[in-house]
Amino acid sequence: MIRLTRLNDEEFVINCGQIERVESIPESNIILVSGKHYVVKESIDEIINRVIEYNARIYACAQRMKV
């Protein structure tokens, strides 16, 4: 899950595993595999970085559990 901000400054979290694509319109429009979409303040690069960080945390946790 990643934290994002709607245009009205409301924060919410989204399951980043459900993101199909992200478009710039010029705001970022996140389209989920279900077809639902969210317009957010974060740039495409910020969204990508948050997804990468989230996945890295999941991977690190899994590695610790192997020990």
Short mmCIF file of N, CA, C and O in Angstrom, two decimals:
data_model
loop_
_atom_site.label_atom_id
_atom_site.label_comp_id
_atom_site.label_asym_id
_atom_site.label_seq_id
_atom_site.Cartn_x
_atom_site.Cartn_y
_atom_site.Cartn_z
N MET A 1 0.85 -1.17 0.00
CA MET A 1 0.00 0.00 0.00
C MET A 1 0.90 1.24 0.00
O MET A 1 1.90 1.27 0.70
N ILE A 2 0.51 2.22 -0.81
CA ILE A 2 1.25 3.48 -0.82
C ILE A 2 0.29 4.62 -0.49
O ILE A 2 -0.89 4.55 -0.79
N ARG A 3 0.83 5.65 0.15
CA ARG A 3 0.04 6.81 0.56
C ARG A 3 0.11 7.87 -0.55
O ARG A 3 1.19 8.20 -1.04
N LEU A 4 -1.06 8.39 -0.93
CA LEU A 4 -1.15 9.42 -1.97
C LEU A 4 -2.07 10.54 -1.51
O LEU A 4 -2.75 10.41 -0.50
N THR A 5 -2.10 11.63 -2.29
CA THR A 5 -2.89 12.81 -1.93
C THR A 5 -3.80 13.21 -3.08
O THR A 5 -3.34 13.44 -4.20
N ARG A 6 -5.10 13.29 -2.79
CA ARG A 6 -6.06 13.77 -3.78
C ARG A 6 -5.85 15.27 -4.01
O ARG A 6 -5.15 15.93 -3.24
N LEU A 7 -6.46 15.84 -5.02
CA LEU A 7 -6.30 17.26 -5.32
C LEU A 7 -6.86 18.15 -4.21
O LEU A 7 -6.43 19.28 -4.05
N ASN A 8 -7.80 17.62 -3.39
CA ASN A 8 -8.37 18.39 -2.28
C ASN A 8 -7.57 18.21 -0.99
O ASN A 8 -8.05 18.53 0.09
N ASP A 9 -6.35 17.68 -1.10
CA ASP A 9 -5.42 17.44 0.02
C ASP A 9 -5.80 16.28 0.92
O ASP A 9 -5.20 16.08 1.96
N GLU A 10 -6.79 15.50 0.55
CA GLU A 10 -7.16 14.31 1.33
C GLU A 10 -6.17 13.19 1.04
O GLU A 10 -5.94 12.84 -0.13
N GLU A 11 -5.58 12.64 2.10
CA GLU A 11 -4.66 11.52 1.92
C GLU A 11 -5.42 10.20 1.93
O GLU A 11 -6.44 10.07 2.59
N PHE A 12 -4.91 9.24 1.17
CA PHE A 12 -5.49 7.90 1.16
C PHE A 12 -4.39 6.92 0.77
O PHE A 12 -3.30 7.31 0.36
N VAL A 13 -4.65 5.65 0.97
CA VAL A 13 -3.68 4.62 0.57
C VAL A 13 -4.30 3.76 -0.51
O VAL A 13 -5.52 3.59 -0.58
N ILE A 14 -3.44 3.25 -1.36
CA ILE A 14 -3.90 2.45 -2.49
C ILE A 14 -3.02 1.20 -2.59
O ILE A 14 -1.83 1.24 -2.27
N ASN A 15 -3.63 0.11 -2.99
CA ASN A 15 -2.90 -1.13 -3.21
C ASN A 15 -2.14 -1.00 -4.52
O ASN A 15 -2.73 -1.06 -5.61
N CYS A 16 -0.83 -0.80 -4.42
CA CYS A 16 -0.04 -0.53 -5.63
C CYS A 16 0.05 -1.75 -6.54
O CYS A 16 0.38 -1.60 -7.71
N GLY A 17 -0.30 -2.93 -6.04
CA GLY A 17 -0.32 -4.11 -6.89
C GLY A 17 -1.48 -4.11 -7.87
O GLY A 17 -1.51 -4.92 -8.80
N GLN A 18 -2.42 -3.20 -7.68
CA GLN A 18 -3.59 -3.11 -8.55
C GLN A 18 -3.48 -2.01 -9.60
O GLN A 18 -4.40 -1.80 -10.38
N ILE A 19 -2.34 -1.31 -9.62
CA ILE A 19 -2.15 -0.22 -10.59
C ILE A 19 -1.89 -0.81 -11.98
O ILE A 19 -0.97 -1.61 -12.15
N GLU A 20 -2.69 -0.41 -12.95
CA GLU A 20 -2.48 -0.83 -14.33
C GLU A 20 -1.56 0.16 -15.04
O GLU A 20 -0.64 -0.22 -15.75
N ARG A 21 -1.87 1.46 -14.86
CA ARG A 21 -1.04 2.48 -15.50
C ARG A 21 -1.23 3.82 -14.79
O ARG A 21 -2.18 4.00 -14.04
N VAL A 22 -0.29 4.72 -15.06
CA VAL A 22 -0.35 6.08 -14.52
C VAL A 22 -0.15 7.04 -15.68
O VAL A 22 0.77 6.88 -16.48
N GLU A 23 -1.05 8.03 -15.77
CA GLU A 23 -0.99 9.01 -16.86
C GLU A 23 -0.80 10.39 -16.26
O GLU A 23 -1.20 10.66 -15.13
N SER A 24 -0.23 11.29 -17.04
CA SER A 24 -0.07 12.68 -16.64
C SER A 24 -1.03 13.52 -17.47
O SER A 24 -0.98 13.51 -18.70
N ILE A 25 -1.93 14.30 -16.77
CA ILE A 25 -2.99 15.01 -17.51
C ILE A 25 -3.15 16.50 -17.19
O ILE A 25 -4.23 17.02 -17.50
N PRO A 26 -2.38 17.33 -16.63
CA PRO A 26 -1.02 17.21 -16.13
C PRO A 26 -0.92 16.63 -14.73
O PRO A 26 0.17 16.26 -14.29
N GLU A 27 -2.02 16.53 -13.97
CA GLU A 27 -1.95 15.82 -12.70
C GLU A 27 -1.76 14.34 -13.02
O GLU A 27 -1.96 13.91 -14.14
N SER A 28 -1.40 13.58 -12.00
CA SER A 28 -1.24 12.14 -12.22
C SER A 28 -2.58 11.45 -12.05
O SER A 28 -3.28 11.65 -11.06
N ASN A 29 -2.93 10.65 -13.02
CA ASN A 29 -4.17 9.87 -13.02
C ASN A 29 -3.77 8.41 -12.91
O ASN A 29 -3.14 7.87 -13.81
N ILE A 30 -4.15 7.77 -11.79
CA ILE A 30 -3.82 6.37 -11.56
C ILE A 30 -5.02 5.53 -11.97
O ILE A 30 -6.12 5.73 -11.46
N ILE A 31 -4.80 4.59 -12.89
CA ILE A 31 -5.87 3.71 -13.34
C ILE A 31 -5.57 2.31 -12.81
O ILE A 31 -4.48 1.78 -13.01
N LEU A 32 -6.55 1.74 -12.10
CA LEU A 32 -6.41 0.40 -11.54
C LEU A 32 -6.87 -0.65 -12.54
O LEU A 32 -7.57 -0.33 -13.52
N VAL A 33 -6.53 -1.89 -12.29
CA VAL A 33 -6.95 -2.97 -13.20
C VAL A 33 -8.46 -3.10 -13.24
O VAL A 33 -9.01 -3.59 -14.23
N SER A 34 -9.15 -2.64 -12.21
CA SER A 34 -10.62 -2.68 -12.17
C SER A 34 -11.25 -1.61 -13.06
O SER A 34 -12.46 -1.62 -13.28
N GLY A 35 -10.44 -0.64 -13.51
CA GLY A 35 -10.95 0.47 -14.31
C GLY A 35 -11.17 1.73 -13.49
O GLY A 35 -11.33 2.81 -14.05
N LYS A 36 -11.20 1.60 -12.17
CA LYS A 36 -11.36 2.77 -11.30
C LYS A 36 -10.11 3.63 -11.42
O LYS A 36 -9.01 3.13 -11.64
N HIS A 37 -10.28 4.95 -11.28
CA HIS A 37 -9.11 5.83 -11.39
C HIS A 37 -9.13 6.88 -10.29
O HIS A 37 -10.17 7.20 -9.71
N TYR A 38 -7.94 7.38 -9.98
CA TYR A 38 -7.74 8.41 -8.96
C TYR A 38 -6.82 9.48 -9.53
O TYR A 38 -5.78 9.16 -10.10
N VAL A 39 -7.19 10.74 -9.34
CA VAL A 39 -6.33 11.85 -9.73
C VAL A 39 -5.63 12.33 -8.46
O VAL A 39 -6.28 12.60 -7.44
N VAL A 40 -4.30 12.38 -8.51
CA VAL A 40 -3.52 12.70 -7.32
C VAL A 40 -2.50 13.80 -7.60
O VAL A 40 -2.17 14.09 -8.76
N LYS A 41 -2.01 14.41 -6.51
CA LYS A 41 -1.04 15.50 -6.62
C LYS A 41 0.37 15.01 -6.96
O LYS A 41 1.15 15.74 -7.58
N GLU A 42 0.72 13.81 -6.54
CA GLU A 42 2.08 13.32 -6.72
C GLU A 42 2.40 13.15 -8.21
O GLU A 42 1.54 12.79 -9.00
N SER A 43 3.66 13.38 -8.54
CA SER A 43 4.10 13.20 -9.93
C SER A 43 4.24 11.71 -10.23
O SER A 43 4.28 10.87 -9.32
N ILE A 44 4.33 11.40 -11.50
CA ILE A 44 4.53 10.00 -11.91
C ILE A 44 5.80 9.45 -11.28
O ILE A 44 5.81 8.32 -10.78
N ASP A 45 6.88 10.24 -11.27
CA ASP A 45 8.13 9.77 -10.68
C ASP A 45 7.99 9.50 -9.19
O ASP A 45 8.54 8.52 -8.67
N GLU A 46 7.26 10.35 -8.47
CA GLU A 46 7.02 10.12 -7.04
C GLU A 46 6.25 8.82 -6.82
O GLU A 46 6.56 8.06 -5.90
N ILE A 47 5.25 8.58 -7.65
CA ILE A 47 4.45 7.36 -7.52
C ILE A 47 5.32 6.14 -7.77
O ILE A 47 5.28 5.16 -7.01
N ILE A 48 6.12 6.19 -8.83
CA ILE A 48 7.03 5.07 -9.13
C ILE A 48 7.97 4.82 -7.97
O ILE A 48 8.16 3.67 -7.55
N ASN A 49 8.55 5.87 -7.41
CA ASN A 49 9.47 5.71 -6.29
C ASN A 49 8.78 5.11 -5.07
O ASN A 49 9.36 4.27 -4.37
N ARG A 50 7.55 5.49 -4.80
CA ARG A 50 6.81 4.93 -3.67
C ARG A 50 6.51 3.45 -3.87
O ARG A 50 6.59 2.66 -2.94
N VAL A 51 6.20 3.08 -5.10
CA VAL A 51 5.96 1.66 -5.40
C VAL A 51 7.25 0.87 -5.23
O VAL A 51 7.25 -0.21 -4.62
N ILE A 52 8.37 1.40 -5.72
CA ILE A 52 9.66 0.73 -5.58
C ILE A 52 10.02 0.58 -4.10
O ILE A 52 10.44 -0.50 -3.66
N GLU A 53 9.84 1.64 -3.31
CA GLU A 53 10.14 1.57 -1.87
C GLU A 53 9.26 0.55 -1.17
O GLU A 53 9.74 -0.22 -0.32
N TYR A 54 7.99 0.52 -1.51
CA TYR A 54 7.06 -0.45 -0.91
C TYR A 54 7.51 -1.88 -1.23
O TYR A 54 7.61 -2.73 -0.34
N ASN A 55 7.80 -2.14 -2.49
CA ASN A 55 8.23 -3.48 -2.89
C ASN A 55 9.56 -3.86 -2.25
O ASN A 55 9.75 -5.03 -1.88
N ALA A 56 10.46 -2.91 -2.08
CA ALA A 56 11.74 -3.17 -1.42
C ALA A 56 11.51 -3.56 0.05
O ALA A 56 12.18 -4.46 0.58
N ARG A 57 10.57 -2.88 0.72
CA ARG A 57 10.26 -3.23 2.12
C ARG A 57 9.70 -4.64 2.22
O ARG A 57 10.05 -5.41 3.12
N ILE A 58 8.83 -5.01 1.28
CA ILE A 58 8.25 -6.36 1.27
C ILE A 58 9.36 -7.40 1.05
O ILE A 58 9.43 -8.41 1.75
N TYR A 59 10.24 -7.13 0.11
CA TYR A 59 11.33 -8.05 -0.19
C TYR A 59 12.27 -8.20 1.01
O TYR A 59 12.67 -9.31 1.37
N ALA A 60 12.61 -7.07 1.65
CA ALA A 60 13.50 -7.10 2.81
C ALA A 60 12.87 -7.90 3.96
O ALA A 60 13.56 -8.68 4.61
N CYS A 61 11.60 -7.74 4.16
CA CYS A 61 10.89 -8.48 5.21
C CYS A 61 10.93 -9.98 4.90
O CYS A 61 11.17 -10.80 5.79
N ALA A 62 10.69 -10.33 3.65
CA ALA A 62 10.72 -11.74 3.25
C ALA A 62 12.11 -12.35 3.46
O ALA A 62 12.24 -13.49 3.89
N GLN A 63 13.14 -11.57 3.16
CA GLN A 63 14.51 -12.05 3.34
C GLN A 63 14.81 -12.29 4.80
O GLN A 63 15.48 -13.27 5.15
N ARG A 64 14.34 -11.41 5.69
CA ARG A 64 14.57 -11.58 7.14
C ARG A 64 13.84 -12.82 7.64
O ARG A 64 14.33 -13.49 8.54
N MET A 65 12.70 -13.14 7.07
CA MET A 65 11.92 -14.29 7.52
C MET A 65 12.59 -15.60 7.13
O MET A 65 12.35 -16.64 7.75
N LYS A 66 13.45 -15.59 6.10
CA LYS A 66 14.15 -16.80 5.66
C LYS A 66 15.18 -17.23 6.68
O LYS A 66 15.52 -18.39 6.74
N VAL A 67 15.71 -16.28 7.43
CA VAL A 67 16.82 -16.58 8.37
C VAL A 67 16.33 -17.34 9.55
O VAL A 67 15.30 -17.37 10.04
#
